[in-house]
Amino acid sequence: MTKRALLAGITAAGLLAALSGCSLASAITPPVESQLYPTIADARGADATIEIPSWVPDDAVGIRIKENAETGAAIMQFGDPAPEAIGTACDASIAGNTAPLDDTWWPQALPPPEEITCQDGWHIAFLYGSQFFAWTP
C-alpha cells in the first residue's frame, strides 16, 4: 500500500511541476506571434491573425509583423513600391521610445528621433529606399 501512495505522490508532484512549468514558461516567454503577409490584401483577409493598422498603404508588400498578445507591443516592416510620407512628427515626450520587440529582420539601428513619425500610437521609420519599420512603444 505504501508503494501505491508513494507512486501516486510522485505522479501528482510530476503533474504539478509540469503545470507550473507551463505557467512559468508563459511568464518567461510571453505569447508572441509573428506573421508574414505577401500583400495588404492578405494582411486584411479573413485568414489574417494579427491586425494591421489602417494607415498601412494599400500597395504595401512583404508585410512582417510580430506582436505580444499580452501587452499589445508590436513591430512591423513593409515595403512600398511608391512610398509616401506616413504620420506626423512625434510628440517630444515619446520621440525617443524604442521598439519593444526584436527579430532578425528588425534593423540594428533606427534613424534619430527627429526622423521618426507617429501615427495612431505607432512610431514609423523609413529606411533602405522603400522599407518602412514601425513599432508600438
Short mmCIF file of C-alpha atoms in Angstrom, two decimals:
data_model
loop_
_atom_site.label_atom_id
_atom_site.label_comp_id
_atom_site.label_asym_id
_atom_site.label_seq_id
_atom_site.Cartn_x
_atom_site.Cartn_y
_atom_site.Cartn_z
CA MET A 1 0.00 0.00 0.00
CA THR A 2 2.83 2.42 0.75
CA LYS A 3 4.28 1.83 -2.73
CA ARG A 4 0.97 2.92 -4.28
CA ALA A 5 0.82 6.00 -2.11
CA LEU A 6 4.42 6.84 -2.97
CA LEU A 7 3.76 6.30 -6.69
CA ALA A 8 0.60 8.46 -6.50
CA GLY A 9 2.56 11.20 -4.71
CA ILE A 10 5.34 11.14 -7.28
CA THR A 11 2.81 11.26 -10.11
CA ALA A 12 0.96 14.18 -8.51
CA ALA A 13 4.22 16.05 -7.91
CA GLY A 14 5.25 15.47 -11.53
CA LEU A 15 1.90 16.73 -12.79
CA LEU A 16 2.10 19.79 -10.55
CA ALA A 17 5.63 20.52 -11.74
CA ALA A 18 4.57 20.16 -15.38
CA LEU A 19 1.63 22.51 -14.92
CA SER A 20 3.77 25.01 -13.03
CA GLY A 21 6.33 24.78 -15.81
CA CYS A 22 3.70 25.84 -18.36
CA SER A 23 2.81 28.89 -16.30
CA LEU A 24 6.46 29.66 -15.72
CA ALA A 25 7.23 29.25 -19.42
CA SER A 26 4.46 31.74 -20.28
CA ALA A 27 5.88 34.21 -17.79
CA ILE A 28 9.42 33.86 -19.14
CA THR A 29 8.43 33.67 -22.81
CA PRO A 30 5.27 35.72 -23.38
CA PRO A 31 2.83 34.73 -26.12
CA VAL A 32 4.41 36.37 -29.15
CA GLU A 33 3.03 35.75 -32.63
CA SER A 34 4.68 36.56 -35.95
CA GLN A 35 3.15 36.74 -39.40
CA LEU A 36 4.35 37.42 -42.93
CA TYR A 37 1.75 38.66 -45.40
CA PRO A 38 2.71 38.98 -49.09
CA THR A 39 0.25 41.85 -49.72
CA ILE A 40 -2.03 44.16 -47.79
CA ALA A 41 -5.00 42.15 -49.10
CA ASP A 42 -3.57 39.07 -47.37
CA ALA A 43 -2.94 41.08 -44.19
CA ARG A 44 -6.54 42.28 -44.11
CA GLY A 45 -8.04 38.98 -45.26
CA ALA A 46 -10.17 36.52 -43.33
CA ASP A 47 -7.15 34.31 -42.52
CA ALA A 48 -5.07 37.14 -41.01
CA THR A 49 -4.32 36.58 -37.33
CA ILE A 50 -2.68 39.91 -36.44
CA GLU A 51 -4.48 43.16 -37.23
CA ILE A 52 -2.62 45.56 -39.49
CA PRO A 53 -3.08 49.31 -38.81
CA SER A 54 -5.35 51.15 -41.23
CA TRP A 55 -2.59 53.63 -42.14
CA VAL A 56 -0.52 50.93 -43.89
CA PRO A 57 -0.76 51.83 -47.62
CA ASP A 58 -2.91 49.77 -49.98
CA ASP A 59 0.14 48.91 -52.10
CA ALA A 60 2.23 47.62 -49.16
CA VAL A 61 4.01 44.31 -49.78
CA GLY A 62 6.11 41.89 -47.75
CA ILE A 63 4.40 42.83 -44.50
CA ARG A 64 6.09 41.30 -41.46
CA ILE A 65 4.54 41.80 -38.05
CA LYS A 66 5.35 40.47 -34.61
CA GLU A 67 3.07 41.09 -31.65
CA ASN A 68 2.99 40.29 -27.95
CA ALA A 69 -0.62 39.22 -27.34
CA GLU A 70 -0.46 40.10 -23.63
CA THR A 71 0.85 43.65 -23.93
CA GLY A 72 -0.10 44.62 -27.49
CA ALA A 73 3.50 45.62 -28.17
CA ALA A 74 4.37 45.12 -31.83
CA ILE A 75 6.97 45.65 -34.53
CA MET A 76 6.24 45.71 -38.25
CA GLN A 77 8.07 46.05 -41.55
CA PHE A 78 6.64 46.50 -45.02
CA GLY A 79 7.74 47.57 -48.44
CA ASP A 80 6.03 50.22 -50.52
CA PRO A 81 6.81 50.47 -54.25
CA ALA A 82 5.64 54.12 -54.32
CA PRO A 83 6.41 55.37 -50.80
CA GLU A 84 4.81 58.50 -49.43
CA ALA A 85 5.29 60.03 -46.00
CA ILE A 86 3.22 58.46 -43.24
CA GLY A 87 2.37 60.13 -39.95
CA THR A 88 3.40 63.39 -38.37
CA ALA A 89 6.18 64.49 -36.04
CA CYS A 90 6.09 62.60 -32.74
CA ASP A 91 5.42 64.42 -29.50
CA ALA A 92 8.80 65.22 -27.93
CA SER A 93 7.93 63.22 -24.79
CA ILE A 94 7.69 59.95 -26.76
CA ALA A 95 10.04 60.64 -29.68
CA GLY A 96 12.91 58.54 -28.30
CA ASN A 97 10.91 55.44 -27.37
CA THR A 98 12.45 52.29 -28.77
CA ALA A 99 10.91 49.15 -30.20
CA PRO A 100 9.59 46.72 -27.57
CA LEU A 101 10.47 43.57 -29.52
CA ASP A 102 13.24 42.41 -31.82
CA ASP A 103 13.71 39.94 -34.66
CA THR A 104 16.28 39.01 -37.28
CA TRP A 105 14.56 41.26 -39.85
CA TRP A 106 14.47 44.26 -37.50
CA PRO A 107 17.19 46.87 -38.25
CA GLN A 108 20.19 47.14 -35.97
CA ALA A 109 19.85 50.93 -35.86
CA LEU A 110 16.95 53.27 -36.48
CA PRO A 111 17.12 56.88 -37.61
CA PRO A 112 17.36 59.62 -34.98
CA PRO A 113 14.09 60.53 -33.22
CA GLU A 114 13.59 63.66 -35.32
CA GLU A 115 13.33 61.49 -38.47
CA ILE A 116 10.69 59.18 -36.97
CA THR A 117 6.99 59.96 -37.38
CA CYS A 118 3.98 58.85 -35.34
CA GLN A 119 0.55 57.64 -36.40
CA ASP A 120 -2.22 56.12 -34.24
CA GLY A 121 0.15 55.08 -31.44
CA TRP A 122 2.83 53.71 -33.80
CA HIS A 123 6.35 55.05 -34.41
CA ILE A 124 7.35 54.86 -38.09
CA ALA A 125 10.81 54.95 -39.65
CA PHE A 126 11.55 54.95 -43.38
CA LEU A 127 14.75 53.14 -44.39
CA TYR A 128 16.54 51.49 -47.28
CA GLY A 129 14.72 53.31 -50.08
CA SER A 130 11.31 51.66 -49.87
CA GLN A 131 11.01 49.96 -46.46
CA PHE A 132 9.00 51.15 -43.51
CA PHE A 133 9.67 49.94 -39.98
CA ALA A 134 7.07 50.65 -37.31
CA TRP A 135 6.60 49.82 -33.65
CA THR A 136 4.32 50.46 -30.76
CA PRO A 137 6.40 51.85 -27.89
#
